[in-house]
PDB file of C-alpha atoms in Angstrom:
ATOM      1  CA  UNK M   1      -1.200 -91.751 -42.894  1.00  0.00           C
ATOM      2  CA  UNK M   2       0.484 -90.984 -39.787  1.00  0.00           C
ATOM      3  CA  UNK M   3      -2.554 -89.896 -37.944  1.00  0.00           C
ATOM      4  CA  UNK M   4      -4.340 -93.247 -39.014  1.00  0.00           C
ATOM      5  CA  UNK M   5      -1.778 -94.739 -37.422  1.00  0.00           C
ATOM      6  CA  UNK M   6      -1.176 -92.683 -33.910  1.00  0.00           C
ATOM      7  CA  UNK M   7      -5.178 -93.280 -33.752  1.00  0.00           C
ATOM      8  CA  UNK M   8      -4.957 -97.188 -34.548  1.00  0.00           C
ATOM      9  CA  UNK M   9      -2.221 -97.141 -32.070  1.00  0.00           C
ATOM     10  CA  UNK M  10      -4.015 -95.165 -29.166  1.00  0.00           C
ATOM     11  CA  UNK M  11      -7.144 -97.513 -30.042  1.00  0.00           C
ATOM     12  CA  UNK M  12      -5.705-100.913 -29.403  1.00  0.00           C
ATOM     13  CA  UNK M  13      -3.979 -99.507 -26.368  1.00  0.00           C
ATOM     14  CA  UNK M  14      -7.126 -99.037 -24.621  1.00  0.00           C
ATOM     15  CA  UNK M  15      -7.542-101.343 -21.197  1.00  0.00           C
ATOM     16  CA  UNK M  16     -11.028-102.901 -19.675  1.00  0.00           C
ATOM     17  CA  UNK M  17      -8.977-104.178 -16.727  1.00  0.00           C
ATOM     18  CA  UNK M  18      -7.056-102.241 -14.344  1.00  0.00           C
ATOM     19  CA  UNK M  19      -3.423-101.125 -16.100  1.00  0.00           C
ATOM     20  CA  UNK M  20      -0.910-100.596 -13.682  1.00  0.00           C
ATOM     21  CA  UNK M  21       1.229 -97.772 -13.463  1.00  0.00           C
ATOM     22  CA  UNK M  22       5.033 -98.617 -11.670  1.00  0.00           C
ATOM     23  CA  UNK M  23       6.149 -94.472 -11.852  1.00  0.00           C
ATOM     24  CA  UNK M  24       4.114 -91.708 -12.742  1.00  0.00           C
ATOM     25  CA  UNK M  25       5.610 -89.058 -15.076  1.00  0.00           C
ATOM     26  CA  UNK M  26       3.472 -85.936 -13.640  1.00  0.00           C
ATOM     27  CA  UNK M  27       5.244 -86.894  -9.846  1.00  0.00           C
ATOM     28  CA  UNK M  28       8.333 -86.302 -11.502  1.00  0.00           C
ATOM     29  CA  UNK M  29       8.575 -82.629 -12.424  1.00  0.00           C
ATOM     30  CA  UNK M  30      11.849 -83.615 -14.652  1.00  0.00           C
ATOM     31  CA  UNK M  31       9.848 -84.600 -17.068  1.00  0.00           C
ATOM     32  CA  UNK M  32       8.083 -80.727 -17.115  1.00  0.00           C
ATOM     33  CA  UNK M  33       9.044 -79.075 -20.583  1.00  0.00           C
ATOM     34  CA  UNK M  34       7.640 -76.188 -19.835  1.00  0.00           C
ATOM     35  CA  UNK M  35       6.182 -74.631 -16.661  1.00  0.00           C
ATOM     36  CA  UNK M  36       3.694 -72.072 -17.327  1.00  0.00           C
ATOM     37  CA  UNK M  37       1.933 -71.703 -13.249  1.00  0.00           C
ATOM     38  CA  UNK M  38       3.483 -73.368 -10.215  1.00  0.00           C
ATOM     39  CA  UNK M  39       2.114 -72.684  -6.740  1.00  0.00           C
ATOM     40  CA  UNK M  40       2.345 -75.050  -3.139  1.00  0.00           C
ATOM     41  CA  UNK M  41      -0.699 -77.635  -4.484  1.00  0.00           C
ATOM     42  CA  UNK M  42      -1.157 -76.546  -8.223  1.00  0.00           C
ATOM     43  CA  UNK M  43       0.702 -77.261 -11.740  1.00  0.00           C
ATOM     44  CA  UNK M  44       0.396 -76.207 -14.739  1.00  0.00           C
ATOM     45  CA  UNK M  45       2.627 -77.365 -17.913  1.00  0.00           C
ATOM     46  CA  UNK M  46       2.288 -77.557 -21.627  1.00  0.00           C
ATOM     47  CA  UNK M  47       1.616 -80.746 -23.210  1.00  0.00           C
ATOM     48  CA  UNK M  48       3.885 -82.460 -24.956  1.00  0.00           C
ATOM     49  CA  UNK M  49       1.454 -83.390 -27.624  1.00  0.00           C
ATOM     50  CA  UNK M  50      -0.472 -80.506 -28.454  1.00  0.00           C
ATOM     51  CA  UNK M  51      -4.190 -81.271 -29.597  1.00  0.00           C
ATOM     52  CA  UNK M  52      -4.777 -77.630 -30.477  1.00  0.00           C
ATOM     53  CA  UNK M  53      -3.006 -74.091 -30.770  1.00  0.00           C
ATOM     54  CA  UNK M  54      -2.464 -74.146 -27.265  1.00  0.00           C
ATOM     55  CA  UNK M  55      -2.534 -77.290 -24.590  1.00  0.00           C
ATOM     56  CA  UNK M  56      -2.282 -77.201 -21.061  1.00  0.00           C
ATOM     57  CA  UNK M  57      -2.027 -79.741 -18.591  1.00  0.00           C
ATOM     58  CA  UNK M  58      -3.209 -78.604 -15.054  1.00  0.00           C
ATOM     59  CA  UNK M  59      -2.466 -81.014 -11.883  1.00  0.00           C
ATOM     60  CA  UNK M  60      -2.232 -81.335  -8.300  1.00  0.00           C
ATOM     61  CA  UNK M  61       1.435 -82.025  -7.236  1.00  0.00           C
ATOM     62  CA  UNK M  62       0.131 -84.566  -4.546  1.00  0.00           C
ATOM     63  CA  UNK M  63      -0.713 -87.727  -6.671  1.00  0.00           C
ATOM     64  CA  UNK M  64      -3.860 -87.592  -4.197  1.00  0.00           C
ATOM     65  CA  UNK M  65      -6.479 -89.326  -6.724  1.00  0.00           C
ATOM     66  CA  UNK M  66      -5.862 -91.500 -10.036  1.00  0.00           C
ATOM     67  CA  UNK M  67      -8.834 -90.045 -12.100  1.00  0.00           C
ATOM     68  CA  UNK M  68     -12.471 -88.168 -12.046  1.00  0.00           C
ATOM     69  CA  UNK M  69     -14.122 -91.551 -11.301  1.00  0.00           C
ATOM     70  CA  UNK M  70     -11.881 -91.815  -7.825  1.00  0.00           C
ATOM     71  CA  UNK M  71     -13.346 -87.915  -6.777  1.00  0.00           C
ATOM     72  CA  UNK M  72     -15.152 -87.135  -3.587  1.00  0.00           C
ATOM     73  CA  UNK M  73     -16.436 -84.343  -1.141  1.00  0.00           C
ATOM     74  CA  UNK M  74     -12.787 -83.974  -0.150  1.00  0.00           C
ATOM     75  CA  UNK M  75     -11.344 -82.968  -3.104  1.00  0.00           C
ATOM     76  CA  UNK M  76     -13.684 -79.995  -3.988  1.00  0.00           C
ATOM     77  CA  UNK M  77     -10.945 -77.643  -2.846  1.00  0.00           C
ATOM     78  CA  UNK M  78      -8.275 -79.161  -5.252  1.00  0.00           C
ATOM     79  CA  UNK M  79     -10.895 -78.912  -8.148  1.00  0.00           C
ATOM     80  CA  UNK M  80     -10.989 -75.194  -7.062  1.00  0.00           C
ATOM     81  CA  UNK M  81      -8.188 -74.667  -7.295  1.00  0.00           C
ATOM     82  CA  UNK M  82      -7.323 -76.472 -10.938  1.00  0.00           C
ATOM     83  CA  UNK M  83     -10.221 -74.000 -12.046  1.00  0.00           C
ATOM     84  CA  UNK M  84      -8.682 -70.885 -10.937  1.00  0.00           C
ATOM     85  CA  UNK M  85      -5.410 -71.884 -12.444  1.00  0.00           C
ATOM     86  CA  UNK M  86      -7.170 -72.877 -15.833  1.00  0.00           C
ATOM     87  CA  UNK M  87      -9.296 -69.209 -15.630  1.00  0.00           C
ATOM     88  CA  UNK M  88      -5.891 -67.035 -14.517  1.00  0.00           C
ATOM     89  CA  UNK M  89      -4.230 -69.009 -17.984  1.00  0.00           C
ATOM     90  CA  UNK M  90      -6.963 -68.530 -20.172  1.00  0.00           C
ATOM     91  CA  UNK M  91      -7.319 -64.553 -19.212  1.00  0.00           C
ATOM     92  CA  UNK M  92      -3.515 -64.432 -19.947  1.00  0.00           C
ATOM     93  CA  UNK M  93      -2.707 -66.235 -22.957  1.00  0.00           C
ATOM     94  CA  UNK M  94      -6.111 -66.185 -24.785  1.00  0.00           C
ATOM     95  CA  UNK M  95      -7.001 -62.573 -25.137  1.00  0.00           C
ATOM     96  CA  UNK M  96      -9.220 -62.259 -28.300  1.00  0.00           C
ATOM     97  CA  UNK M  97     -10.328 -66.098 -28.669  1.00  0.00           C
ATOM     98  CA  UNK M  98     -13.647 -66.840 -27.725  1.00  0.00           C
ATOM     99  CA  UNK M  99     -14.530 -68.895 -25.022  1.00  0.00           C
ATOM    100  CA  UNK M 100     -16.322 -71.162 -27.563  1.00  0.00           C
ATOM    101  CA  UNK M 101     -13.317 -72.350 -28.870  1.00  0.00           C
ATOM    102  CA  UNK M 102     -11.531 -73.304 -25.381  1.00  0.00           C
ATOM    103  CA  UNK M 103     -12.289 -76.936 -24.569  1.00  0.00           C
ATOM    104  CA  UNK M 104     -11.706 -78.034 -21.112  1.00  0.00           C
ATOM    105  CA  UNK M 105     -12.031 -81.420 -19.146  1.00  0.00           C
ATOM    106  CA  UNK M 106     -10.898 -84.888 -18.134  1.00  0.00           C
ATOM    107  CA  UNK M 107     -10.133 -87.929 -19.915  1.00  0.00           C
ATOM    108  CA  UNK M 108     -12.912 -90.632 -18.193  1.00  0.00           C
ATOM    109  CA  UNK M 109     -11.412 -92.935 -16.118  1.00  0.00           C
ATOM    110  CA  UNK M 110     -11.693 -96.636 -15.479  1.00  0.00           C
ATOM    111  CA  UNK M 111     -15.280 -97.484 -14.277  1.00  0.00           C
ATOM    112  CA  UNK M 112     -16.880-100.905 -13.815  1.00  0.00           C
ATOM    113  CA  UNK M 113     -19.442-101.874 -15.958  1.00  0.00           C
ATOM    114  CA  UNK M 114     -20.449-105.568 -14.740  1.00  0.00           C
ATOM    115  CA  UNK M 115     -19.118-107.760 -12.519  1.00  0.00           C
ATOM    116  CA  UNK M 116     -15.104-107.736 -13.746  1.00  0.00           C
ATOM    117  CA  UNK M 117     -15.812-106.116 -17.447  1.00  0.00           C
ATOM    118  CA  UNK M 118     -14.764-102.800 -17.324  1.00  0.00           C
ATOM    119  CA  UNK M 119     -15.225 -99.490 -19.566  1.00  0.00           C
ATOM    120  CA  UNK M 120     -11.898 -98.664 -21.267  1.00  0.00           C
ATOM    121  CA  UNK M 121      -9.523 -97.101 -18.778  1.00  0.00           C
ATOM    122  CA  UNK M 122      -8.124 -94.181 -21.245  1.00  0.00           C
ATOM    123  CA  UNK M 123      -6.184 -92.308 -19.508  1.00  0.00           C
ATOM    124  CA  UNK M 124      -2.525 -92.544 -20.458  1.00  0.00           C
ATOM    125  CA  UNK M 125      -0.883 -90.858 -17.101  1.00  0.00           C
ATOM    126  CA  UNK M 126      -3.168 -92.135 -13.856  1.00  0.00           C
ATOM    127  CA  UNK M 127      -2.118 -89.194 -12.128  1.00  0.00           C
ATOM    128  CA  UNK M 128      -5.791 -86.353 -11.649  1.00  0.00           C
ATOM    129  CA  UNK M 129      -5.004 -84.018 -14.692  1.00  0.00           C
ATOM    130  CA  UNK M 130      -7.013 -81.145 -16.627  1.00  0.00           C
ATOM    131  CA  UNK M 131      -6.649 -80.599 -19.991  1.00  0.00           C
ATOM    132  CA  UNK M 132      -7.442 -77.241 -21.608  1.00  0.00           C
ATOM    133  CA  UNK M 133      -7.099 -77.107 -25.256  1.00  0.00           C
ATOM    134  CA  UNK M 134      -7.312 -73.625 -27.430  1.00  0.00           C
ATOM    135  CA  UNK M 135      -8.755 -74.293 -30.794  1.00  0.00           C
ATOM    136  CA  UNK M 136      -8.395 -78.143 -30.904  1.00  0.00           C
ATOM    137  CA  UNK M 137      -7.298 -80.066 -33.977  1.00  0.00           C
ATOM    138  CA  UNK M 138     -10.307 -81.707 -35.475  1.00  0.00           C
ATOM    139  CA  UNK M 139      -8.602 -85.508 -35.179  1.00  0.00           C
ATOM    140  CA  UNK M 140      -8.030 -85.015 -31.765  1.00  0.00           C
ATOM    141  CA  UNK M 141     -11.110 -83.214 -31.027  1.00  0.00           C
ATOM    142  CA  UNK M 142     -13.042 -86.042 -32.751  1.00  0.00           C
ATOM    143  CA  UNK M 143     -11.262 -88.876 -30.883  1.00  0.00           C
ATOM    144  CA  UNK M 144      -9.036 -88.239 -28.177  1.00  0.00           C
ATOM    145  CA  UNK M 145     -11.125 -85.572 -26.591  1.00  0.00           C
ATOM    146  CA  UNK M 146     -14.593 -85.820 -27.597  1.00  0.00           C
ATOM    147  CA  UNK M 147     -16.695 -83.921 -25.797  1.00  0.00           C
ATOM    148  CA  UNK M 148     -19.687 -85.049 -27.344  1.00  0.00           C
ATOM    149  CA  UNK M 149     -18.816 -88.780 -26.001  1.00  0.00           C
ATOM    150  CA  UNK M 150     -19.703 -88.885 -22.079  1.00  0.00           C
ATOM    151  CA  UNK M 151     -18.291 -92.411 -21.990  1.00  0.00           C
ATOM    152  CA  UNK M 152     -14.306 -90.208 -22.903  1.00  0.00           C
ATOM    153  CA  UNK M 153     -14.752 -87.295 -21.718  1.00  0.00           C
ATOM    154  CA  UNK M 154     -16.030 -84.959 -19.067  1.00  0.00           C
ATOM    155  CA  UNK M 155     -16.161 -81.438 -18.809  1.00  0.00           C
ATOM    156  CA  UNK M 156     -14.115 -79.714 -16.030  1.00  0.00           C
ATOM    157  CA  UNK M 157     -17.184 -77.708 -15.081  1.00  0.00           C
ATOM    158  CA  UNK M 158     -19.434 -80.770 -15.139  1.00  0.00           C
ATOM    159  CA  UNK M 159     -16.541 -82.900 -12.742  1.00  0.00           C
ATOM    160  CA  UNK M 160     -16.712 -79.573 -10.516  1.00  0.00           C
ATOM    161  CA  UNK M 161     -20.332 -78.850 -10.309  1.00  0.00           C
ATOM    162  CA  UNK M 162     -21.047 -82.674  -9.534  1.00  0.00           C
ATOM    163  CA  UNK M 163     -18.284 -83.074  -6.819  1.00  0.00           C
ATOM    164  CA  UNK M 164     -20.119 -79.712  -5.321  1.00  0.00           C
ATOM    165  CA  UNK M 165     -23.352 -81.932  -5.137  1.00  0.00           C
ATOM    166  CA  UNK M 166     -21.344 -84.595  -3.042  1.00  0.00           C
ATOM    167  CA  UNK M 167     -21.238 -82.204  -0.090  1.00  0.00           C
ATOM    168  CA  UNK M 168     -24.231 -82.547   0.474  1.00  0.00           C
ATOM    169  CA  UNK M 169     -24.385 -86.058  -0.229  1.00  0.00           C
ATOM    170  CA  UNK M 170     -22.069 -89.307   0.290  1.00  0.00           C
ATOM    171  CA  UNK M 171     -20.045 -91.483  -2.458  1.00  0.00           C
ATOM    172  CA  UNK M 172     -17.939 -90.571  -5.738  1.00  0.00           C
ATOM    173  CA  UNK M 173     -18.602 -89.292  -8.832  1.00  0.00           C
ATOM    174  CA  UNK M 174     -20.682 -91.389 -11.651  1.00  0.00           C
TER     175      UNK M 174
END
């Protein structure tokens, strides 16, 4: 019954217009419970709700860019660098899992759909983050971070491969 309700909860809370965020909790590195990579751009923590045996949130410690849908050309070298963080954590802390069972990506971000009507902004922290989830729960899996629903979710390799393309190109990410 709980779940039902977390779910109903995170649900309703979903915004088609722009949601404004007065502090950020990932600039704030009080609010880390546990550390597990730190470098000069790069962060890595655990999540505070785990969606799986293992839950990682990996972010830049600039607030540079709210979500995927805000990417360009320039920040191919930050996405580099999340994915080398997200590799060195896996080979340390996931020896004998399969990589089929390691889910990685974003949470979509808010994107216009026509005129003022918006897609649901459902990110809860508008602060570039990459989740990487070891065996995910099956709720979560199925709602929070579906990766078989494009309009939710978006692989890490997909965001990186596609913000590669914009080198050679101009604009964001669609």
């Amino acid at each position: 019954m709980e779940a039902i309700r977390r779910l109903y909860n995170y649900l309703t809370g979903l915004y088609c217009t722009e949601r404004f965020q007065n502090e950020c909790v990932f600039c704030d590195r009080a609010n880390f419970a546990n550390i597990l990579y730190e470098d000069d751009k790069i962060i890595a923590i655990d999540s505070l709700r785990p969606a799986g045996q293992y839950h990682w949130l990996i972010l830049p410690k600039v607030h540079a860019v709210r979500d995927i849908e805000g990417l360009n050309r320039q920040h191919i070298g930050l996405l580099q660098a999340m994915d080398r963080v997200k590799k060195q954590l896996v080979r340390e802390k996931c020896q004998g899992i399969s990589p089929s069972a390691i889910m990685s990506g974003y949470h979509r971000g808010r994107r216009q759909l026509l005129g003022n009507i918006f897609w649901p902004d459902i990110i809860s922290i508008r602060h570039l983050h990459l989740h990487v989830i070891v065996r995910p729960h099956l709720v979560p899996w199925l709602f929070k971070y579906p990766p078989w629903l494009p309009l939710m979710w978006k692989s890490d390799t997909r965001v990186l491969k596609e913000t590669q393309l914009l080198l050679s190109s101009t604009g964001c990410i669609t």
